[in-house]
Amino acid sequence: MKITDVEVIKWNPGVGKNFIFVKLSTDAGITGWGEAYTQSDRDIQVEAHIDQLARYLVDRDPFHIRHFMHVAHEDFATKRSAMDLHCALSGIE
């Protein structure tokens, strides 16, 4: 099984901050959902991180989360990850 798509869905409840949901689709027809924490006015940055991290997920086994987290911290963030990245990772994981 491989991940085929990573989609970010932003929802504005009308008051307060936006909610960010992450939808992972696979070639086996299985869909996974996550929610990324975000602070007020930081949703654009969290969404951008998820979009950039998608390249490390598509065509990969969704069960290899440890490898993905290692790549996200070591290669993508070069060991200097900020809170926005951790928010994005929480939605993916």
PDB file of N, CA and C in Angstrom:
ATOM      1  N   MET A   1       0.847  -1.177   0.000  1.00  0.00           N
ATOM      2  CA  MET A   1       0.000   0.000   0.000  1.00  0.00           C
ATOM      3  C   MET A   1       0.891   1.238   0.000  1.00  0.00           C
ATOM      4  N   LYS A   2       0.481   2.239  -0.776  1.00  0.00           N
ATOM      5  CA  LYS A   2       1.245   3.490  -0.891  1.00  0.00           C
ATOM      6  C   LYS A   2       0.306   4.691  -0.762  1.00  0.00           C
ATOM      7  N   ILE A   3       0.846   5.769  -0.232  1.00  0.00           N
ATOM      8  CA  ILE A   3       0.100   7.025  -0.160  1.00  0.00           C
ATOM      9  C   ILE A   3       0.054   7.629  -1.561  1.00  0.00           C
ATOM     10  N   THR A   4      -1.125   8.043  -1.978  1.00  0.00           N
ATOM     11  CA  THR A   4      -1.280   8.630  -3.315  1.00  0.00           C
ATOM     12  C   THR A   4      -1.555  10.129  -3.283  1.00  0.00           C
ATOM     13  N   ASP A   5      -2.081  10.629  -2.159  1.00  0.00           N
ATOM     14  CA  ASP A   5      -2.428  12.050  -2.109  1.00  0.00           C
ATOM     15  C   ASP A   5      -2.442  12.547  -0.673  1.00  0.00           C
ATOM     16  N   VAL A   6      -2.019  13.794  -0.508  1.00  0.00           N
ATOM     17  CA  VAL A   6      -2.079  14.485   0.783  1.00  0.00           C
ATOM     18  C   VAL A   6      -2.858  15.769   0.536  1.00  0.00           C
ATOM     19  N   GLU A   7      -3.968  15.910   1.234  1.00  0.00           N
ATOM     20  CA  GLU A   7      -4.829  17.075   1.025  1.00  0.00           C
ATOM     21  C   GLU A   7      -5.032  17.821   2.339  1.00  0.00           C
ATOM     22  N   VAL A   8      -4.906  19.132   2.291  1.00  0.00           N
ATOM     23  CA  VAL A   8      -5.145  19.981   3.457  1.00  0.00           C
ATOM     24  C   VAL A   8      -6.524  20.615   3.314  1.00  0.00           C
ATOM     25  N   ILE A   9      -7.315  20.499   4.363  1.00  0.00           N
ATOM     26  CA  ILE A   9      -8.648  21.082   4.364  1.00  0.00           C
ATOM     27  C   ILE A   9      -8.730  22.052   5.540  1.00  0.00           C
ATOM     28  N   LYS A  10      -8.911  23.332   5.207  1.00  0.00           N
ATOM     29  CA  LYS A  10      -9.042  24.360   6.236  1.00  0.00           C
ATOM     30  C   LYS A  10     -10.519  24.635   6.470  1.00  0.00           C
ATOM     31  N   TRP A  11     -10.888  24.721   7.739  1.00  0.00           N
ATOM     32  CA  TRP A  11     -12.277  25.004   8.082  1.00  0.00           C
ATOM     33  C   TRP A  11     -12.324  26.192   9.024  1.00  0.00           C
ATOM     34  N   ASN A  12     -13.116  27.176   8.641  1.00  0.00           N
ATOM     35  CA  ASN A  12     -13.295  28.367   9.466  1.00  0.00           C
ATOM     36  C   ASN A  12     -14.627  28.237  10.192  1.00  0.00           C
ATOM     37  N   PRO A  13     -14.608  28.086  11.519  1.00  0.00           N
ATOM     38  CA  PRO A  13     -15.854  27.924  12.263  1.00  0.00           C
ATOM     39  C   PRO A  13     -16.648  29.217  12.437  1.00  0.00           C
ATOM     40  N   GLY A  14     -16.095  30.328  11.965  1.00  0.00           N
ATOM     41  CA  GLY A  14     -16.795  31.601  12.081  1.00  0.00           C
ATOM     42  C   GLY A  14     -16.292  32.472  13.219  1.00  0.00           C
ATOM     43  N   VAL A  15     -15.750  31.853  14.233  1.00  0.00           N
ATOM     44  CA  VAL A  15     -15.133  32.581  15.348  1.00  0.00           C
ATOM     45  C   VAL A  15     -13.849  31.867  15.740  1.00  0.00           C
ATOM     46  N   GLY A  16     -12.904  32.608  16.251  1.00  0.00           N
ATOM     47  CA  GLY A  16     -11.656  31.992  16.690  1.00  0.00           C
ATOM     48  C   GLY A  16     -10.784  31.589  15.521  1.00  0.00           C
ATOM     49  N   LYS A  17      -9.928  30.633  15.773  1.00  0.00           N
ATOM     50  CA  LYS A  17      -8.956  30.217  14.759  1.00  0.00           C
ATOM     51  C   LYS A  17      -9.543  29.175  13.809  1.00  0.00           C
ATOM     52  N   ASN A  18      -8.884  29.022  12.677  1.00  0.00           N
ATOM     53  CA  ASN A  18      -9.264  28.005  11.702  1.00  0.00           C
ATOM     54  C   ASN A  18      -8.816  26.629  12.180  1.00  0.00           C
ATOM     55  N   PHE A  19      -9.501  25.608  11.723  1.00  0.00           N
ATOM     56  CA  PHE A  19      -9.098  24.228  11.962  1.00  0.00           C
ATOM     57  C   PHE A  19      -8.438  23.706  10.695  1.00  0.00           C
ATOM     58  N   ILE A  20      -7.417  22.881  10.850  1.00  0.00           N
ATOM     59  CA  ILE A  20      -6.735  22.289   9.703  1.00  0.00           C
ATOM     60  C   ILE A  20      -6.833  20.774   9.814  1.00  0.00           C
ATOM     61  N   PHE A  21      -7.396  20.165   8.784  1.00  0.00           N
ATOM     62  CA  PHE A  21      -7.496  18.713   8.708  1.00  0.00           C
ATOM     63  C   PHE A  21      -6.615  18.227   7.565  1.00  0.00           C
ATOM     64  N   VAL A  22      -6.031  17.045   7.754  1.00  0.00           N
ATOM     65  CA  VAL A  22      -5.163  16.449   6.741  1.00  0.00           C
ATOM     66  C   VAL A  22      -5.782  15.125   6.317  1.00  0.00           C
ATOM     67  N   LYS A  23      -5.954  14.968   5.018  1.00  0.00           N
ATOM     68  CA  LYS A  23      -6.521  13.739   4.456  1.00  0.00           C
ATOM     69  C   LYS A  23      -5.433  13.037   3.653  1.00  0.00           C
ATOM     70  N   LEU A  24      -5.109  11.809   4.049  1.00  0.00           N
ATOM     71  CA  LEU A  24      -4.143  10.982   3.325  1.00  0.00           C
ATOM     72  C   LEU A  24      -4.909   9.883   2.604  1.00  0.00           C
ATOM     73  N   SER A  25      -4.708   9.761   1.304  1.00  0.00           N
ATOM     74  CA  SER A  25      -5.363   8.720   0.508  1.00  0.00           C
ATOM     75  C   SER A  25      -4.323   7.708   0.060  1.00  0.00           C
ATOM     76  N   THR A  26      -4.746   6.445  -0.068  1.00  0.00           N
ATOM     77  CA  THR A  26      -3.833   5.386  -0.494  1.00  0.00           C
ATOM     78  C   THR A  26      -4.356   4.700  -1.750  1.00  0.00           C
ATOM     79  N   ASP A  27      -3.455   3.957  -2.385  1.00  0.00           N
ATOM     80  CA  ASP A  27      -3.838   3.206  -3.580  1.00  0.00           C
ATOM     81  C   ASP A  27      -4.734   2.016  -3.254  1.00  0.00           C
ATOM     82  N   ALA A  28      -4.880   1.687  -1.970  1.00  0.00           N
ATOM     83  CA  ALA A  28      -5.754   0.595  -1.552  1.00  0.00           C
ATOM     84  C   ALA A  28      -7.165   1.092  -1.233  1.00  0.00           C
ATOM     85  N   GLY A  29      -7.402   2.389  -1.439  1.00  0.00           N
ATOM     86  CA  GLY A  29      -8.716   2.941  -1.169  1.00  0.00           C
ATOM     87  C   GLY A  29      -8.947   3.308   0.286  1.00  0.00           C
ATOM     88  N   ILE A  30      -7.918   3.215   1.105  1.00  0.00           N
ATOM     89  CA  ILE A  30      -8.028   3.572   2.517  1.00  0.00           C
ATOM     90  C   ILE A  30      -7.666   5.045   2.673  1.00  0.00           C
ATOM     91  N   THR A  31      -8.454   5.740   3.467  1.00  0.00           N
ATOM     92  CA  THR A  31      -8.224   7.160   3.721  1.00  0.00           C
ATOM     93  C   THR A  31      -7.961   7.369   5.199  1.00  0.00           C
ATOM     94  N   GLY A  32      -6.939   8.154   5.494  1.00  0.00           N
ATOM     95  CA  GLY A  32      -6.627   8.502   6.875  1.00  0.00           C
ATOM     96  C   GLY A  32      -6.834   9.989   7.090  1.00  0.00           C
ATOM     97  N   TRP A  33      -7.264  10.343   8.292  1.00  0.00           N
ATOM     98  CA  TRP A  33      -7.515  11.738   8.633  1.00  0.00           C
ATOM     99  C   TRP A  33      -6.709  12.133   9.855  1.00  0.00           C
ATOM    100  N   GLY A  34      -6.256  13.378   9.865  1.00  0.00           N
ATOM    101  CA  GLY A  34      -5.573  13.929  11.027  1.00  0.00           C
ATOM    102  C   GLY A  34      -5.983  15.379  11.203  1.00  0.00           C
ATOM    103  N   GLU A  35      -5.770  15.886  12.403  1.00  0.00           N
ATOM    104  CA  GLU A  35      -6.032  17.297  12.679  1.00  0.00           C
ATOM    105  C   GLU A  35      -4.742  17.935  13.141  1.00  0.00           C
ATOM    106  N   ALA A  36      -4.373  19.027  12.500  1.00  0.00           N
ATOM    107  CA  ALA A  36      -3.147  19.739  12.851  1.00  0.00           C
ATOM    108  C   ALA A  36      -3.493  20.896  13.776  1.00  0.00           C
ATOM    109  N   TYR A  37      -2.845  20.934  14.917  1.00  0.00           N
ATOM    110  CA  TYR A  37      -3.027  22.060  15.833  1.00  0.00           C
ATOM    111  C   TYR A  37      -2.469  23.314  15.179  1.00  0.00           C
ATOM    112  N   THR A  38      -3.105  24.432  15.403  1.00  0.00           N
ATOM    113  CA  THR A  38      -2.580  25.704  14.916  1.00  0.00           C
ATOM    114  C   THR A  38      -2.962  26.816  15.873  1.00  0.00           C
ATOM    115  N   GLN A  39      -2.101  27.783  15.953  1.00  0.00           N
ATOM    116  CA  GLN A  39      -2.406  28.974  16.734  1.00  0.00           C
ATOM    117  C   GLN A  39      -3.104  29.981  15.825  1.00  0.00           C
ATOM    118  N   SER A  40      -3.699  30.982  16.420  1.00  0.00           N
ATOM    119  CA  SER A  40      -4.365  32.018  15.627  1.00  0.00           C
ATOM    120  C   SER A  40      -3.384  32.649  14.651  1.00  0.00           C
ATOM    121  N   ASP A  41      -3.814  32.808  13.426  1.00  0.00           N
ATOM    122  CA  ASP A  41      -3.032  33.436  12.353  1.00  0.00           C
ATOM    123  C   ASP A  41      -1.776  32.661  11.964  1.00  0.00           C
ATOM    124  N   ARG A  42      -1.673  31.387  12.312  1.00  0.00           N
ATOM    125  CA  ARG A  42      -0.523  30.575  11.906  1.00  0.00           C
ATOM    126  C   ARG A  42      -0.948  29.451  10.968  1.00  0.00           C
ATOM    127  N   ASP A  43      -2.217  29.402  10.610  1.00  0.00           N
ATOM    128  CA  ASP A  43      -2.724  28.309   9.790  1.00  0.00           C
ATOM    129  C   ASP A  43      -2.101  28.290   8.400  1.00  0.00           C
ATOM    130  N   ILE A  44      -1.777  29.439   7.848  1.00  0.00           N
ATOM    131  CA  ILE A  44      -1.165  29.482   6.514  1.00  0.00           C
ATOM    132  C   ILE A  44       0.207  28.814   6.536  1.00  0.00           C
ATOM    133  N   GLN A  45       0.981  29.050   7.595  1.00  0.00           N
ATOM    134  CA  GLN A  45       2.302  28.441   7.702  1.00  0.00           C
ATOM    135  C   GLN A  45       2.210  26.933   7.908  1.00  0.00           C
ATOM    136  N   VAL A  46       1.267  26.504   8.737  1.00  0.00           N
ATOM    137  CA  VAL A  46       1.097  25.066   8.971  1.00  0.00           C
ATOM    138  C   VAL A  46       0.666  24.380   7.677  1.00  0.00           C
ATOM    139  N   GLU A  47      -0.256  24.986   6.951  1.00  0.00           N
ATOM    140  CA  GLU A  47      -0.697  24.434   5.666  1.00  0.00           C
ATOM    141  C   GLU A  47       0.471  24.344   4.683  1.00  0.00           C
ATOM    142  N   ALA A  48       1.314  25.356   4.643  1.00  0.00           N
ATOM    143  CA  ALA A  48       2.477  25.343   3.745  1.00  0.00           C
ATOM    144  C   ALA A  48       3.436  24.214   4.105  1.00  0.00           C
ATOM    145  N   HIS A  49       3.647  23.989   5.396  1.00  0.00           N
ATOM    146  CA  HIS A  49       4.515  22.883   5.815  1.00  0.00           C
ATOM    147  C   HIS A  49       3.945  21.542   5.356  1.00  0.00           C
ATOM    148  N   ILE A  50       2.654  21.352   5.532  1.00  0.00           N
ATOM    149  CA  ILE A  50       2.035  20.087   5.120  1.00  0.00           C
ATOM    150  C   ILE A  50       2.180  19.900   3.614  1.00  0.00           C
ATOM    151  N   ASP A  51       1.928  20.953   2.856  1.00  0.00           N
ATOM    152  CA  ASP A  51       2.081  20.868   1.397  1.00  0.00           C
ATOM    153  C   ASP A  51       3.512  20.503   1.009  1.00  0.00           C
ATOM    154  N   GLN A  52       4.493  21.077   1.680  1.00  0.00           N
ATOM    155  CA  GLN A  52       5.895  20.773   1.381  1.00  0.00           C
ATOM    156  C   GLN A  52       6.282  19.362   1.830  1.00  0.00           C
ATOM    157  N   LEU A  53       5.732  18.914   2.943  1.00  0.00           N
ATOM    158  CA  LEU A  53       6.039  17.570   3.447  1.00  0.00           C
ATOM    159  C   LEU A  53       5.386  16.476   2.605  1.00  0.00           C
ATOM    160  N   ALA A  54       4.381  16.817   1.826  1.00  0.00           N
ATOM    161  CA  ALA A  54       3.681  15.820   1.003  1.00  0.00           C
ATOM    162  C   ALA A  54       4.637  15.080   0.083  1.00  0.00           C
ATOM    163  N   ARG A  55       5.666  15.743  -0.397  1.00  0.00           N
ATOM    164  CA  ARG A  55       6.611  15.079  -1.307  1.00  0.00           C
ATOM    165  C   ARG A  55       7.355  13.931  -0.628  1.00  0.00           C
ATOM    166  N   TYR A  56       7.438  13.954   0.691  1.00  0.00           N
ATOM    167  CA  TYR A  56       8.078  12.864   1.427  1.00  0.00           C
ATOM    168  C   TYR A  56       7.097  11.738   1.742  1.00  0.00           C
ATOM    169  N   LEU A  57       5.824  11.940   1.447  1.00  0.00           N
ATOM    170  CA  LEU A  57       4.793  10.956   1.763  1.00  0.00           C
ATOM    171  C   LEU A  57       4.252  10.222   0.541  1.00  0.00           C
ATOM    172  N   VAL A  58       4.040  10.934  -0.553  1.00  0.00           N
ATOM    173  CA  VAL A  58       3.449  10.327  -1.746  1.00  0.00           C
ATOM    174  C   VAL A  58       4.369   9.227  -2.274  1.00  0.00           C
ATOM    175  N   ASP A  59       3.772   8.102  -2.619  1.00  0.00           N
ATOM    176  CA  ASP A  59       4.451   6.892  -3.099  1.00  0.00           C
ATOM    177  C   ASP A  59       5.218   6.162  -2.001  1.00  0.00           C
ATOM    178  N   ARG A  60       4.903   6.451  -0.752  1.00  0.00           N
ATOM    179  CA  ARG A  60       5.543   5.772   0.385  1.00  0.00           C
ATOM    180  C   ARG A  60       4.508   4.951   1.152  1.00  0.00           C
ATOM    181  N   ASP A  61       5.015   3.983   1.901  1.00  0.00           N
ATOM    182  CA  ASP A  61       4.174   3.142   2.743  1.00  0.00           C
ATOM    183  C   ASP A  61       3.675   3.966   3.936  1.00  0.00           C
ATOM    184  N   PRO A  62       2.362   4.039   4.163  1.00  0.00           N
ATOM    185  CA  PRO A  62       1.852   4.850   5.270  1.00  0.00           C
ATOM    186  C   PRO A  62       2.220   4.307   6.650  1.00  0.00           C
ATOM    187  N   PHE A  63       2.671   3.067   6.708  1.00  0.00           N
ATOM    188  CA  PHE A  63       3.041   2.481   7.996  1.00  0.00           C
ATOM    189  C   PHE A  63       4.481   2.787   8.399  1.00  0.00           C
ATOM    190  N   HIS A  64       5.224   3.434   7.536  1.00  0.00           N
ATOM    191  CA  HIS A  64       6.619   3.774   7.841  1.00  0.00           C
ATOM    192  C   HIS A  64       6.711   5.177   8.428  1.00  0.00           C
ATOM    193  N   ILE A  65       5.911   5.437   9.451  1.00  0.00           N
ATOM    194  CA  ILE A  65       5.836   6.768  10.043  1.00  0.00           C
ATOM    195  C   ILE A  65       7.145   7.159  10.730  1.00  0.00           C
ATOM    196  N   ARG A  66       7.835   6.202  11.316  1.00  0.00           N
ATOM    197  CA  ARG A  66       9.106   6.524  11.980  1.00  0.00           C
ATOM    198  C   ARG A  66      10.119   7.062  10.973  1.00  0.00           C
ATOM    199  N   HIS A  67      10.188   6.447   9.812  1.00  0.00           N
ATOM    200  CA  HIS A  67      11.099   6.927   8.769  1.00  0.00           C
ATOM    201  C   HIS A  67      10.698   8.330   8.314  1.00  0.00           C
ATOM    202  N   PHE A  68       9.404   8.549   8.115  1.00  0.00           N
ATOM    203  CA  PHE A  68       8.939   9.871   7.705  1.00  0.00           C
ATOM    204  C   PHE A  68       9.296  10.925   8.747  1.00  0.00           C
ATOM    205  N   MET A  69       9.064  10.636  10.021  1.00  0.00           N
ATOM    206  CA  MET A  69       9.368  11.609  11.075  1.00  0.00           C
ATOM    207  C   MET A  69      10.865  11.906  11.119  1.00  0.00           C
ATOM    208  N   HIS A  70      11.677  10.889  10.902  1.00  0.00           N
ATOM    209  CA  HIS A  70      13.131  11.098  10.871  1.00  0.00           C
ATOM    210  C   HIS A  70      13.508  12.029   9.716  1.00  0.00           C
ATOM    211  N   VAL A  71      12.970  11.761   8.543  1.00  0.00           N
ATOM    212  CA  VAL A  71      13.256  12.605   7.377  1.00  0.00           C
ATOM    213  C   VAL A  71      12.757  14.030   7.617  1.00  0.00           C
ATOM    214  N   ALA A  72      11.581  14.168   8.204  1.00  0.00           N
ATOM    215  CA  ALA A  72      11.015  15.499   8.456  1.00  0.00           C
ATOM    216  C   ALA A  72      11.904  16.318   9.379  1.00  0.00           C
ATOM    217  N   HIS A  73      12.453  15.678  10.399  1.00  0.00           N
ATOM    218  CA  HIS A  73      13.306  16.403  11.357  1.00  0.00           C
ATOM    219  C   HIS A  73      14.729  16.595  10.841  1.00  0.00           C
ATOM    220  N   GLU A  74      15.285  15.568  10.246  1.00  0.00           N
ATOM    221  CA  GLU A  74      16.699  15.618   9.852  1.00  0.00           C
ATOM    222  C   GLU A  74      16.930  16.309   8.509  1.00  0.00           C
ATOM    223  N   ASP A  75      16.094  16.034   7.534  1.00  0.00           N
ATOM    224  CA  ASP A  75      16.301  16.588   6.192  1.00  0.00           C
ATOM    225  C   ASP A  75      15.476  17.853   5.951  1.00  0.00           C
ATOM    226  N   PHE A  76      14.187  17.774   6.202  1.00  0.00           N
ATOM    227  CA  PHE A  76      13.305  18.901   5.912  1.00  0.00           C
ATOM    228  C   PHE A  76      13.584  20.082   6.839  1.00  0.00           C
ATOM    229  N   ALA A  77      13.662  19.831   8.132  1.00  0.00           N
ATOM    230  CA  ALA A  77      13.846  20.919   9.103  1.00  0.00           C
ATOM    231  C   ALA A  77      15.307  21.136   9.467  1.00  0.00           C
ATOM    232  N   THR A  78      16.179  20.309   8.961  1.00  0.00           N
ATOM    233  CA  THR A  78      17.619  20.356   9.272  1.00  0.00           C
ATOM    234  C   THR A  78      17.876  20.552  10.762  1.00  0.00           C
ATOM    235  N   LYS A  79      17.162  19.767  11.561  1.00  0.00           N
ATOM    236  CA  LYS A  79      17.328  19.708  13.013  1.00  0.00           C
ATOM    237  C   LYS A  79      16.973  21.008  13.730  1.00  0.00           C
ATOM    238  N   ARG A  80      16.275  21.928  13.050  1.00  0.00           N
ATOM    239  CA  ARG A  80      15.882  23.197  13.682  1.00  0.00           C
ATOM    240  C   ARG A  80      14.387  23.425  13.481  1.00  0.00           C
ATOM    241  N   SER A  81      13.607  22.506  13.907  1.00  0.00           N
ATOM    242  CA  SER A  81      12.171  22.609  13.641  1.00  0.00           C
ATOM    243  C   SER A  81      11.501  23.618  14.573  1.00  0.00           C
ATOM    244  N   ALA A  82      10.545  24.329  14.030  1.00  0.00           N
ATOM    245  CA  ALA A  82       9.774  25.316  14.785  1.00  0.00           C
ATOM    246  C   ALA A  82       8.402  24.739  15.121  1.00  0.00           C
ATOM    247  N   MET A  83       7.648  25.486  15.891  1.00  0.00           N
ATOM    248  CA  MET A  83       6.338  25.009  16.329  1.00  0.00           C
ATOM    249  C   MET A  83       5.399  24.744  15.154  1.00  0.00           C
ATOM    250  N   ASP A  84       5.451  25.569  14.113  1.00  0.00           N
ATOM    251  CA  ASP A  84       4.576  25.356  12.956  1.00  0.00           C
ATOM    252  C   ASP A  84       4.810  23.989  12.322  1.00  0.00           C
ATOM    253  N   LEU A  85       6.072  23.566  12.258  1.00  0.00           N
ATOM    254  CA  LEU A  85       6.374  22.248  11.701  1.00  0.00           C
ATOM    255  C   LEU A  85       5.799  21.154  12.589  1.00  0.00           C
ATOM    256  N   HIS A  86       5.932  21.289  13.887  1.00  0.00           N
ATOM    257  CA  HIS A  86       5.389  20.271  14.789  1.00  0.00           C
ATOM    258  C   HIS A  86       3.863  20.209  14.699  1.00  0.00           C
ATOM    259  N   CYS A  87       3.231  21.346  14.490  1.00  0.00           N
ATOM    260  CA  CYS A  87       1.779  21.360  14.280  1.00  0.00           C
ATOM    261  C   CYS A  87       1.424  20.591  13.008  1.00  0.00           C
ATOM    262  N   ALA A  88       2.188  20.828  11.946  1.00  0.00           N
ATOM    263  CA  ALA A  88       1.958  20.120  10.682  1.00  0.00           C
ATOM    264  C   ALA A  88       2.164  18.622  10.855  1.00  0.00           C
ATOM    265  N   LEU A  89       3.233  18.242  11.538  1.00  0.00           N
ATOM    266  CA  LEU A  89       3.520  16.820  11.752  1.00  0.00           C
ATOM    267  C   LEU A  89       2.429  16.149  12.574  1.00  0.00           C
ATOM    268  N   SER A  90       1.853  16.871  13.529  1.00  0.00           N
ATOM    269  CA  SER A  90       0.792  16.278  14.344  1.00  0.00           C
ATOM    270  C   SER A  90      -0.426  15.929  13.493  1.00  0.00           C
ATOM    271  N   GLY A  91      -0.687  16.716  12.469  1.00  0.00           N
ATOM    272  CA  GLY A  91      -1.811  16.416  11.585  1.00  0.00           C
ATOM    273  C   GLY A  91      -1.547  15.249  10.659  1.00  0.00           C
ATOM    274  N   ILE A  92      -0.290  15.072  10.293  1.00  0.00           N
ATOM    275  CA  ILE A  92       0.084  13.978   9.396  1.00  0.00           C
ATOM    276  C   ILE A  92       0.201  12.668  10.152  1.00  0.00           C
ATOM    277  N   GLU A  93       0.815  12.723  11.304  1.00  0.00           N
ATOM    278  CA  GLU A  93       1.068  11.506  12.066  1.00  0.00           C
ATOM    279  C   GLU A  93      -0.237  10.878  12.507  1.00  0.00           C
TER     280      GLU A  93
END
